[in-house]
Tab-separated table of C-alpha atoms in Angstrom:
chain	number	residue	atom	x	y	z
A	1	UNK	CA	-26.516	74.653	15.172
A	2	UNK	CA	-28.304	71.424	14.196
A	3	UNK	CA	-25.994	70.855	11.304
A	4	UNK	CA	-22.967	71.405	13.542
A	5	UNK	CA	-24.374	68.881	16.029
A	6	UNK	CA	-25.075	66.344	13.315
A	7	UNK	CA	-21.589	66.774	11.787
A	8	UNK	CA	-19.933	66.402	15.222
A	9	UNK	CA	-21.951	63.229	16.005
A	10	UNK	CA	-21.084	61.654	12.607
A	11	UNK	CA	-17.404	62.628	13.048
A	12	UNK	CA	-17.295	61.166	16.544
A	13	UNK	CA	-18.952	57.981	15.285
A	14	UNK	CA	-16.404	57.692	12.444
A	15	UNK	CA	-13.523	58.129	14.924
A	16	UNK	CA	-14.968	55.405	17.228
A	17	UNK	CA	-15.255	53.058	14.180
A	18	UNK	CA	-11.669	53.834	13.151
A	19	UNK	CA	-10.459	53.364	16.731
A	20	UNK	CA	-12.235	49.993	16.957
A	21	UNK	CA	-10.718	48.884	13.617
A	22	UNK	CA	-7.234	49.932	14.803
A	23	UNK	CA	-7.657	48.126	18.117
A	24	UNK	CA	-8.956	45.029	16.331
A	25	UNK	CA	-6.341	44.644	13.678
A	26	UNK	CA	-3.833	47.441	13.388
A	27	UNK	CA	-2.132	47.597	16.813
A	28	UNK	CA	-0.035	44.554	16.349
A	29	UNK	CA	0.895	45.497	12.780
A	30	UNK	CA	2.196	48.880	13.957
A	31	UNK	CA	4.375	47.279	16.629
A	32	UNK	CA	2.253	48.277	19.635
A	33	UNK	CA	2.136	44.558	20.551
A	34	UNK	CA	5.744	43.538	20.917
A	35	UNK	CA	7.729	40.825	22.503
A	36	UNK	CA	7.759	39.887	26.172
A	37	UNK	CA	10.918	41.959	26.722
A	38	UNK	CA	8.899	45.122	26.095
A	39	UNK	CA	6.605	46.853	28.549
A	40	UNK	CA	3.943	47.005	25.836
A	41	UNK	CA	3.787	43.244	25.696
A	42	UNK	CA	2.415	43.273	29.192
A	43	UNK	CA	-0.602	45.094	27.713
A	44	UNK	CA	-0.847	43.297	24.406
A	45	UNK	CA	0.133	39.770	25.453
A	46	UNK	CA	-2.495	37.205	26.351
A	47	UNK	CA	-2.026	38.047	30.072
A	48	UNK	CA	-1.083	41.286	31.756
A	49	UNK	CA	0.552	41.475	35.174
A	50	UNK	CA	-1.545	42.680	38.082
A	51	UNK	CA	0.553	42.743	41.183
A	52	UNK	CA	-1.218	41.574	44.344
A	53	UNK	CA	0.191	44.338	46.498
A	54	UNK	CA	0.286	47.323	44.150
A	55	UNK	CA	-1.855	46.541	41.112
A	56	UNK	CA	-2.202	48.856	38.099
A	57	UNK	CA	-5.881	49.161	37.162
A	58	UNK	CA	-6.144	47.707	33.672
A	59	UNK	CA	-8.425	48.726	30.907
A	60	UNK	CA	-10.602	45.730	31.550
A	61	UNK	CA	-10.875	46.645	35.235
A	62	UNK	CA	-11.911	50.160	34.357
A	63	UNK	CA	-14.550	48.711	32.089
A	64	UNK	CA	-15.859	46.538	34.925
A	65	UNK	CA	-16.499	49.721	36.972
A	66	UNK	CA	-18.356	51.431	34.094
A	67	UNK	CA	-21.661	50.738	32.320
A	68	UNK	CA	-19.650	48.683	29.837
A	69	UNK	CA	-19.637	45.142	31.166
A	70	UNK	CA	-17.420	42.291	29.875
A	71	UNK	CA	-19.314	39.150	28.927
A	72	UNK	CA	-16.388	36.722	29.326
A	73	UNK	CA	-14.945	35.575	32.636
A	74	UNK	CA	-11.456	36.298	33.932
A	75	UNK	CA	-9.386	34.156	36.307
A	76	UNK	CA	-6.364	34.797	38.444
A	77	UNK	CA	-3.639	32.281	38.682
A	78	UNK	CA	-0.301	32.822	40.497
A	79	UNK	CA	-0.784	36.592	40.694
A	80	UNK	CA	-1.223	36.923	36.867
A	81	UNK	CA	-4.589	37.859	35.486
A	82	UNK	CA	-5.558	35.490	32.683
A	83	UNK	CA	-8.589	35.599	30.452
A	84	UNK	CA	-10.433	32.386	29.715
A	85	UNK	CA	-9.600	32.481	26.023
A	86	UNK	CA	-7.599	34.205	23.350
A	87	UNK	CA	-10.505	34.820	20.999
A	88	UNK	CA	-12.655	37.888	20.659
A	89	UNK	CA	-13.976	39.454	23.909
A	90	UNK	CA	-17.459	40.967	23.743
A	91	UNK	CA	-18.548	44.075	25.711
A	92	UNK	CA	-22.204	45.095	25.926
A	93	UNK	CA	-23.094	48.771	25.747
A	94	UNK	CA	-26.851	48.993	26.202
A	95	UNK	CA	-28.234	47.126	23.170
A	96	UNK	CA	-24.967	47.684	21.218
A	97	UNK	CA	-22.246	45.056	21.255
A	98	UNK	CA	-18.710	46.138	20.618
A	99	UNK	CA	-16.210	43.412	19.720
A	100	UNK	CA	-12.586	43.986	20.833
A	101	UNK	CA	-10.277	41.498	19.096
A	102	UNK	CA	-7.550	39.448	20.819
A	103	UNK	CA	-8.001	39.983	24.514
A	104	UNK	CA	-9.669	43.394	24.304
A	105	UNK	CA	-6.511	45.493	23.626
A	106	UNK	CA	-7.071	49.157	24.156
A	107	UNK	CA	-5.350	51.802	22.071
A	108	UNK	CA	-5.162	54.265	24.903
A	109	UNK	CA	-3.621	51.694	27.275
A	110	UNK	CA	-1.075	50.853	24.595
A	111	UNK	CA	-0.140	54.480	24.045
A	112	UNK	CA	0.114	55.125	27.837
A	113	UNK	CA	2.299	52.047	28.252
A	114	UNK	CA	4.448	53.106	25.301
A	115	UNK	CA	5.013	56.487	26.985
A	116	UNK	CA	5.793	54.737	30.323
A	117	UNK	CA	8.308	52.524	28.612
A	118	UNK	CA	10.417	55.365	27.257
A	119	UNK	CA	13.591	55.649	29.329
A	120	UNK	CA	13.671	58.372	31.946
A	121	UNK	CA	17.438	58.627	32.141
A	122	UNK	CA	17.921	62.332	31.725
A	123	UNK	CA	20.005	61.867	28.633
A	124	UNK	CA	23.109	60.339	30.278
A	125	UNK	CA	22.269	56.755	29.198
A	126	UNK	CA	23.274	55.290	32.509
A	127	UNK	CA	21.470	52.339	34.040
A	128	UNK	CA	20.117	52.982	37.481
A	129	UNK	CA	20.088	50.617	40.506
A	130	UNK	CA	18.792	50.967	44.059
A	131	UNK	CA	20.935	49.496	46.826
A	132	UNK	CA	19.536	49.322	50.364
A	133	UNK	CA	22.111	49.736	53.150
A	134	UNK	CA	24.564	51.452	50.742
A	135	UNK	CA	26.329	53.661	53.286
A	136	UNK	CA	28.699	50.956	54.600
A	137	UNK	CA	30.106	47.451	54.046
A	138	UNK	CA	28.929	45.333	51.130
A	139	UNK	CA	26.329	47.931	49.987
A	140	UNK	CA	28.860	50.787	49.868
A	141	UNK	CA	31.435	48.683	47.949
A	142	UNK	CA	28.831	47.468	45.511
A	143	UNK	CA	27.895	51.128	44.989
A	144	UNK	CA	31.523	51.955	44.312
A	145	UNK	CA	31.897	49.029	41.869
A	146	UNK	CA	28.675	49.883	39.933
A	147	UNK	CA	29.690	53.512	39.670
A	148	UNK	CA	32.939	52.397	38.177
A	149	UNK	CA	30.991	50.388	35.648
A	150	UNK	CA	29.054	53.536	34.634
A	151	UNK	CA	25.866	53.050	36.654
A	152	UNK	CA	23.868	55.595	38.560
A	153	UNK	CA	23.238	54.269	42.047
A	154	UNK	CA	20.426	55.297	44.386
A	155	UNK	CA	21.775	54.805	47.868
A	156	UNK	CA	18.713	53.872	49.941
A	157	UNK	CA	19.768	54.450	53.523
A	158	UNK	CA	18.399	55.244	56.996
A	159	UNK	CA	21.154	57.895	57.564
A	160	UNK	CA	21.453	60.124	54.497
A	161	UNK	CA	24.112	62.361	56.150
A	162	UNK	CA	26.384	59.361	56.693
A	163	UNK	CA	25.853	58.274	53.050
A	164	UNK	CA	26.686	61.811	51.886
A	165	UNK	CA	29.893	61.871	53.857
A	166	UNK	CA	31.178	58.458	52.706
A	167	UNK	CA	30.256	59.230	49.093
A	168	UNK	CA	32.233	62.440	49.243
A	169	UNK	CA	35.138	60.741	50.984
A	170	UNK	CA	35.334	58.092	48.245
A	171	UNK	CA	34.996	60.900	45.628
A	172	UNK	CA	31.964	59.377	43.923
A	173	UNK	CA	31.051	61.483	40.835
A	174	UNK	CA	28.083	63.626	41.917
A	175	UNK	CA	26.110	62.826	38.755
A	176	UNK	CA	26.388	59.031	39.420
A	177	UNK	CA	24.682	58.671	42.768
A	178	UNK	CA	21.597	59.880	44.608
A	179	UNK	CA	20.803	59.470	48.287
A	180	UNK	CA	17.270	58.625	49.424
A	181	UNK	CA	15.951	58.001	52.902
A	182	UNK	CA	14.628	54.522	53.610
A	183	UNK	CA	13.753	53.155	57.010
A	184	UNK	CA	13.187	49.409	56.878
A	185	UNK	CA	11.798	49.344	60.399
A	186	UNK	CA	8.782	51.321	59.135
A	187	UNK	CA	6.478	49.701	56.520
A	188	UNK	CA	4.778	53.086	55.776
A	189	UNK	CA	8.233	54.526	54.889
A	190	UNK	CA	8.986	51.570	52.638
A	191	UNK	CA	5.682	52.314	50.827
A	192	UNK	CA	6.505	55.956	50.559
A	193	UNK	CA	9.913	55.136	49.141
A	194	UNK	CA	8.436	52.836	46.519
A	195	UNK	CA	5.937	55.522	45.435
A	196	UNK	CA	8.743	58.007	45.000
A	197	UNK	CA	10.768	55.505	42.935
A	198	UNK	CA	7.724	54.862	40.705
A	199	UNK	CA	7.725	58.507	39.595
A	200	UNK	CA	11.529	59.073	39.782
A	201	UNK	CA	13.217	61.050	37.069
A	202	UNK	CA	15.171	57.955	36.053
A	203	UNK	CA	14.121	54.481	34.974
A	204	UNK	CA	14.890	52.056	37.787
A	205	UNK	CA	16.642	49.109	36.170
A	206	UNK	CA	17.488	47.043	39.211
A	207	UNK	CA	16.887	46.746	42.952
A	208	UNK	CA	19.385	45.311	45.357
A	209	UNK	CA	18.055	44.305	48.825
A	210	UNK	CA	21.262	44.304	50.903
A	211	UNK	CA	20.620	45.960	54.263
A	212	UNK	CA	20.538	43.635	57.241
A	213	UNK	CA	20.582	43.469	61.003
A	214	UNK	CA	22.513	40.809	62.984
A	215	UNK	CA	21.895	40.765	66.743
A	216	UNK	CA	23.672	37.623	68.071
A	217	UNK	CA	24.339	39.127	71.515
A	218	UNK	CA	20.838	40.224	72.204
A	219	UNK	CA	19.502	38.196	75.095
A	220	UNK	CA	15.820	38.972	74.296
A	221	UNK	CA	13.958	40.024	71.176
A	222	UNK	CA	13.732	43.655	70.107
A	223	UNK	CA	10.627	44.795	68.366
A	224	UNK	CA	9.953	47.565	65.887
A	225	UNK	CA	7.211	50.122	66.533
A	226	UNK	CA	4.994	47.994	64.320
A	227	UNK	CA	5.469	45.024	66.673
A	228	UNK	CA	7.793	42.732	64.623
A	229	UNK	CA	11.117	41.302	65.772
A	230	UNK	CA	13.664	43.718	64.240
A	231	UNK	CA	15.727	41.130	62.270
A	232	UNK	CA	12.585	39.714	60.795
A	233	UNK	CA	11.177	43.093	59.687
A	234	UNK	CA	14.435	44.699	58.442
A	235	UNK	CA	15.952	41.711	56.772
A	236	UNK	CA	12.943	39.929	55.426
A	237	UNK	CA	9.473	41.506	55.733
A	238	UNK	CA	10.384	45.079	54.570
A	239	UNK	CA	12.537	43.795	51.730
A	240	UNK	CA	9.672	41.432	50.796
A	241	UNK	CA	7.340	44.390	50.700
A	242	UNK	CA	9.803	46.579	48.751
A	243	UNK	CA	10.331	43.873	46.131
A	244	UNK	CA	6.573	43.488	45.577
A	245	UNK	CA	6.027	47.244	45.410
A	246	UNK	CA	8.928	47.764	42.986
A	247	UNK	CA	8.083	44.987	40.502
A	248	UNK	CA	5.802	47.245	38.350
A	249	UNK	CA	8.582	49.931	38.245
A	250	UNK	CA	11.556	47.653	37.596
A	251	UNK	CA	9.763	45.591	34.893
A	252	UNK	CA	9.738	48.580	32.590
A	253	UNK	CA	13.515	48.411	32.205
A	254	UNK	CA	15.118	46.708	29.234
A	255	UNK	CA	17.317	44.786	31.662
A	256	UNK	CA	15.190	44.423	34.858
A	257	UNK	CA	16.814	42.745	37.822
A	258	UNK	CA	15.987	42.253	41.474
A	259	UNK	CA	18.740	40.868	43.773
A	260	UNK	CA	18.427	39.857	47.429
A	261	UNK	CA	21.727	39.149	49.175
A	262	UNK	CA	21.780	35.598	50.659
A	263	UNK	CA	24.185	33.926	52.985
A	264	UNK	CA	25.816	30.554	53.691
A	265	UNK	CA	24.371	30.878	57.237
A	266	UNK	CA	20.913	30.360	55.786
A	267	UNK	CA	22.028	27.248	53.843
A	268	UNK	CA	22.497	24.094	55.847
A	269	UNK	CA	24.387	22.410	52.990
A	270	UNK	CA	27.437	24.657	53.701
A	271	UNK	CA	30.122	24.593	56.394
A	272	UNK	CA	29.030	27.943	57.808
A	273	UNK	CA	25.344	27.025	57.737
A	274	UNK	CA	25.370	23.294	58.513
A	275	UNK	CA	28.290	22.918	60.870
A	276	UNK	CA	27.768	25.994	63.065
A	277	UNK	CA	24.927	26.091	65.595
A	278	UNK	CA	22.157	27.356	65.516
A	279	UNK	CA	20.892	26.239	62.168
A	280	UNK	CA	18.546	28.163	59.976
A	281	UNK	CA	15.101	26.406	60.120
A	282	UNK	CA	11.713	28.037	59.569
A	283	UNK	CA	9.890	24.952	60.852
A	284	UNK	CA	6.232	25.203	59.914
A	285	UNK	CA	6.376	28.981	59.970
A	286	UNK	CA	4.198	29.017	63.061
A	287	UNK	CA	5.485	32.451	64.172
A	288	UNK	CA	4.430	34.086	60.895
A	289	UNK	CA	1.193	32.125	60.926
A	290	UNK	CA	0.392	33.744	64.267
A	291	UNK	CA	0.622	37.134	62.621
A	292	UNK	CA	4.276	37.809	63.400
A	293	UNK	CA	3.567	40.746	65.767
A	294	UNK	CA	5.028	40.121	69.231
A	295	UNK	CA	6.406	36.791	68.062
A	296	UNK	CA	10.189	36.454	68.572
A	297	UNK	CA	10.931	33.889	65.776
A	298	UNK	CA	9.419	33.045	62.415
A	299	UNK	CA	9.270	29.405	63.395
A	300	UNK	CA	7.376	30.213	66.589
A	301	UNK	CA	10.224	29.098	68.873
A	302	UNK	CA	12.217	30.897	71.606
A	303	UNK	CA	14.349	33.801	70.627
A	304	UNK	CA	17.934	33.366	69.519
A	305	UNK	CA	19.566	36.370	67.962
A	306	UNK	CA	21.944	34.431	65.656
A	307	UNK	CA	19.201	32.132	64.494
A	308	UNK	CA	16.868	35.093	63.866
A	309	UNK	CA	19.395	36.431	61.362
A	310	UNK	CA	20.022	33.004	59.745
A	311	UNK	CA	16.241	32.470	59.412
A	312	UNK	CA	15.852	35.842	57.755
A	313	UNK	CA	18.524	34.983	55.193
A	314	UNK	CA	16.873	31.679	54.537
A	315	UNK	CA	13.647	33.577	53.975
A	316	UNK	CA	15.448	35.975	51.625
A	317	UNK	CA	16.636	33.139	49.365
A	318	UNK	CA	13.293	31.405	49.391
A	319	UNK	CA	11.700	34.735	48.434
A	320	UNK	CA	13.910	35.013	45.358
A	321	UNK	CA	12.985	31.523	44.079
A	322	UNK	CA	9.251	32.097	44.748
A	323	UNK	CA	9.384	35.499	42.990
A	324	UNK	CA	11.058	33.791	40.066
A	325	UNK	CA	8.320	31.188	39.915
A	326	UNK	CA	5.543	33.761	40.160
A	327	UNK	CA	6.790	36.673	38.055
A	328	UNK	CA	9.779	36.002	35.882
A	329	UNK	CA	7.819	34.711	32.842
A	330	UNK	CA	5.238	37.530	32.992
A	331	UNK	CA	7.544	40.476	33.787
A	332	UNK	CA	10.964	39.516	32.340
A	333	UNK	CA	12.606	40.423	35.661
A	334	UNK	CA	15.724	38.466	36.547
A	335	UNK	CA	15.430	37.409	40.181
A	336	UNK	CA	18.777	36.487	41.844
A	337	UNK	CA	20.480	35.773	45.099
A	338	UNK	CA	24.131	35.296	45.965
A	339	UNK	CA	26.699	34.564	48.703
A	340	UNK	CA	29.431	37.187	48.228
A	341	UNK	CA	31.862	35.427	50.587
A	342	UNK	CA	32.664	35.958	54.284
A	343	UNK	CA	33.257	39.668	54.820
A	344	UNK	CA	34.784	39.184	58.225
A	345	UNK	CA	35.433	42.860	58.921
A	346	UNK	CA	31.975	44.093	58.018
A	347	UNK	CA	29.972	46.225	60.471
A	348	UNK	CA	27.399	43.475	60.390
A	349	UNK	CA	29.429	41.940	63.268
A	350	UNK	CA	29.154	45.164	65.367
A	351	UNK	CA	27.188	43.273	67.954
A	352	UNK	CA	29.963	40.753	68.494
A	353	UNK	CA	32.569	41.072	71.291
A	354	UNK	CA	35.836	42.906	70.480
A	355	UNK	CA	37.958	39.723	70.712
A	356	UNK	CA	35.752	38.000	68.144
A	357	UNK	CA	35.947	40.917	65.737
A	358	UNK	CA	39.783	40.865	65.978
A	359	UNK	CA	40.310	37.128	65.609
A	360	UNK	CA	37.467	36.190	63.210
A	361	UNK	CA	39.066	37.793	60.085
A	362	UNK	CA	42.313	35.938	60.804
A	363	UNK	CA	40.479	32.646	61.269
A	364	UNK	CA	38.555	33.055	58.055
A	365	UNK	CA	41.633	34.114	56.104
A	366	UNK	CA	44.201	31.570	57.277
A	367	UNK	CA	42.185	28.615	58.585
A	368	UNK	CA	38.937	28.211	56.624
A	369	UNK	CA	39.979	30.153	53.521
A	370	UNK	CA	36.543	31.739	53.346
A	371	UNK	CA	37.754	35.333	53.761
A	372	UNK	CA	36.736	37.956	51.201
A	373	UNK	CA	37.572	41.662	51.448
A	374	UNK	CA	34.769	44.191	51.297
A	375	UNK	CA	35.895	45.569	47.893
A	376	UNK	CA	35.930	42.116	46.319
A	377	UNK	CA	32.567	41.231	47.752
A	378	UNK	CA	31.221	44.478	46.376
A	379	UNK	CA	32.591	43.603	42.931
A	380	UNK	CA	30.795	40.216	43.189
A	381	UNK	CA	27.457	41.840	43.984
A	382	UNK	CA	27.945	44.347	41.220
A	383	UNK	CA	28.604	41.478	38.812
A	384	UNK	CA	25.209	39.894	39.576
A	385	UNK	CA	23.583	43.283	38.909
A	386	UNK	CA	25.436	44.094	35.644
A	387	UNK	CA	26.921	41.011	33.979
A	388	UNK	CA	25.068	39.459	31.033
A	389	UNK	CA	26.207	36.060	32.464
A	390	UNK	CA	23.879	36.719	35.373
A	391	UNK	CA	20.680	37.335	33.409
A	392	UNK	CA	19.444	33.849	34.155
A	393	UNK	CA	16.654	34.103	36.689
A	394	UNK	CA	16.168	31.988	39.824
A	395	UNK	CA	19.871	31.444	40.461
A	396	UNK	CA	21.814	31.550	43.749
A	397	UNK	CA	25.332	32.705	42.626
A	398	UNK	CA	28.591	31.728	44.326
A	399	UNK	CA	32.336	31.945	43.783
A	400	UNK	CA	35.300	29.725	44.566
A	401	UNK	CA	33.642	26.560	45.825
A	402	UNK	CA	30.525	28.012	47.377
A	403	UNK	CA	31.741	27.477	50.995
A	404	UNK	CA	30.612	23.787	51.031
A	405	UNK	CA	34.019	22.616	52.198
A	406	UNK	CA	36.853	24.099	54.157
A	407	UNK	CA	39.709	25.437	52.071
A	408	UNK	CA	42.496	23.349	50.652
A	409	UNK	CA	45.917	24.447	49.475
A	410	UNK	CA	46.092	24.787	45.710
A	411	UNK	CA	49.507	24.240	44.138
A	412	UNK	CA	50.195	25.840	40.782
A	413	UNK	CA	53.104	27.154	38.700
A	414	UNK	CA	51.018	30.307	38.304
A	415	UNK	CA	51.496	32.446	41.442
A	416	UNK	CA	48.043	33.962	40.994
A	417	UNK	CA	46.438	30.461	41.201
A	418	UNK	CA	48.185	29.369	44.424
A	419	UNK	CA	46.913	29.364	47.989
A	420	UNK	CA	43.769	28.469	49.912
A	421	UNK	CA	40.746	27.814	47.767
A	422	UNK	CA	37.398	26.061	47.657
A	423	UNK	CA	35.705	27.761	50.664
A	424	UNK	CA	33.891	30.542	48.864
A	425	UNK	CA	36.763	32.854	49.691
A	426	UNK	CA	38.730	35.303	47.647
A	427	UNK	CA	39.296	34.662	43.845
A	428	UNK	CA	37.636	32.086	41.669
A	429	UNK	CA	35.011	32.386	39.036
A	430	UNK	CA	31.282	32.896	39.456
A	431	UNK	CA	29.096	29.793	39.156
A	432	UNK	CA	25.502	28.674	39.772
A	433	UNK	CA	25.493	27.547	43.354
A	434	UNK	CA	23.075	25.034	44.833
A	435	UNK	CA	21.068	26.281	47.835
A	436	UNK	CA	19.883	23.942	50.551
A	437	UNK	CA	16.916	21.669	50.313
A	438	UNK	CA	14.817	23.951	52.482
A	439	UNK	CA	15.555	26.981	50.275
A	440	UNK	CA	14.414	24.986	47.273
A	441	UNK	CA	11.213	23.731	48.956
A	442	UNK	CA	8.451	25.118	46.701
A	443	UNK	CA	5.557	24.406	49.053
A	444	UNK	CA	7.253	26.071	52.008
A	445	UNK	CA	8.326	29.020	49.837
A	446	UNK	CA	4.758	29.488	48.690
A	447	UNK	CA	3.506	29.439	52.286
A	448	UNK	CA	6.282	31.893	53.349
A	449	UNK	CA	5.167	34.213	50.535
A	450	UNK	CA	1.525	34.098	51.455
A	451	UNK	CA	2.196	34.627	55.192
A	452	UNK	CA	4.615	37.477	54.499
A	453	UNK	CA	2.091	39.240	52.307
A	454	UNK	CA	-0.647	39.332	55.014
């Protein structure tokens, strides 16, 4: 019995020494510490991502809660945990000091992360994207376009039965889409959805925040059960929460992308945003600073349904740029926004009067030249999700002039190149559009992020 105990103790000690030697020098040689494009790099690299809303407890944090105490200090800058140096980190265990080389890499953390990084795609090899509001309009057409490109699309919708019916009507292949319930007027449901996606049977490669409410005819603010103005919560706050919760899941992809649909109405440097009252303006964010609950507008002003929508789209585009600044380098995620064109027949205008819904498409098609059909707009959104050209992070994408001018008549010997152009309407190539000065304001974007996260 005594010999067995001594042998076991000696064997365990030898294993610990071997494990320490491996962690100190062998992990990087065996490829467990790879480039930033790999999930493992977020364990092995000089700094690992700890998301402020849904952090993953790291090896170091687990040590901090055990009798093993780190002797060096750690700092947090911009949501990324950084150690004070890249040299050896010493941990004290009673009177014994164990030295973990190069940021205290842990073999078990590396192995777990390696397992997490393996694709969960069920053998079909398809990339998977989540699209909110995928049962109609732009979201549905983007779903159709991505399915045609070979993607699997998770249709995140508030009415699963409606999504089922339209998917069957459009004859989507049953193995290329899933339908999941998501209610953006309920923060707890957003959290539940994100938890489900974190353990989904497929790797989530991209997230598209598309769903939106537009209530221009509402004479007074409508509030969700949680007390927030509906446009603010559905369009901005819930998508902001979903983006933050999904970052740890999406970053495991080999091509991670998060896209939030923008709009010219939130950009005052466009015809639609700068020449049409009311203008998007978040002011000093006084409404959010007051807590947001029971407050009709993010800027703290009086309610205006059209402005509430425009302000929310401004917040969407600012969120993309701030997420890029905070997390692109540390996660590898491509953060993008876009203006897909004026989809004049979309159900987004359901709150408008019948005469407007009849004349507006004609006006956009033949007067301004900004008209884009739902299928073409869906193809544009799908391009930002799938095209290698769109892997550049922090970009607001546009087509055909970016809607900064009204259309002009283009003359060409090529029939396909003739007609109205230059207003962000149909046709044209994708390009890096320039958002407004307010969208690009880093200090206000930082404040918006901090107030939205409260």
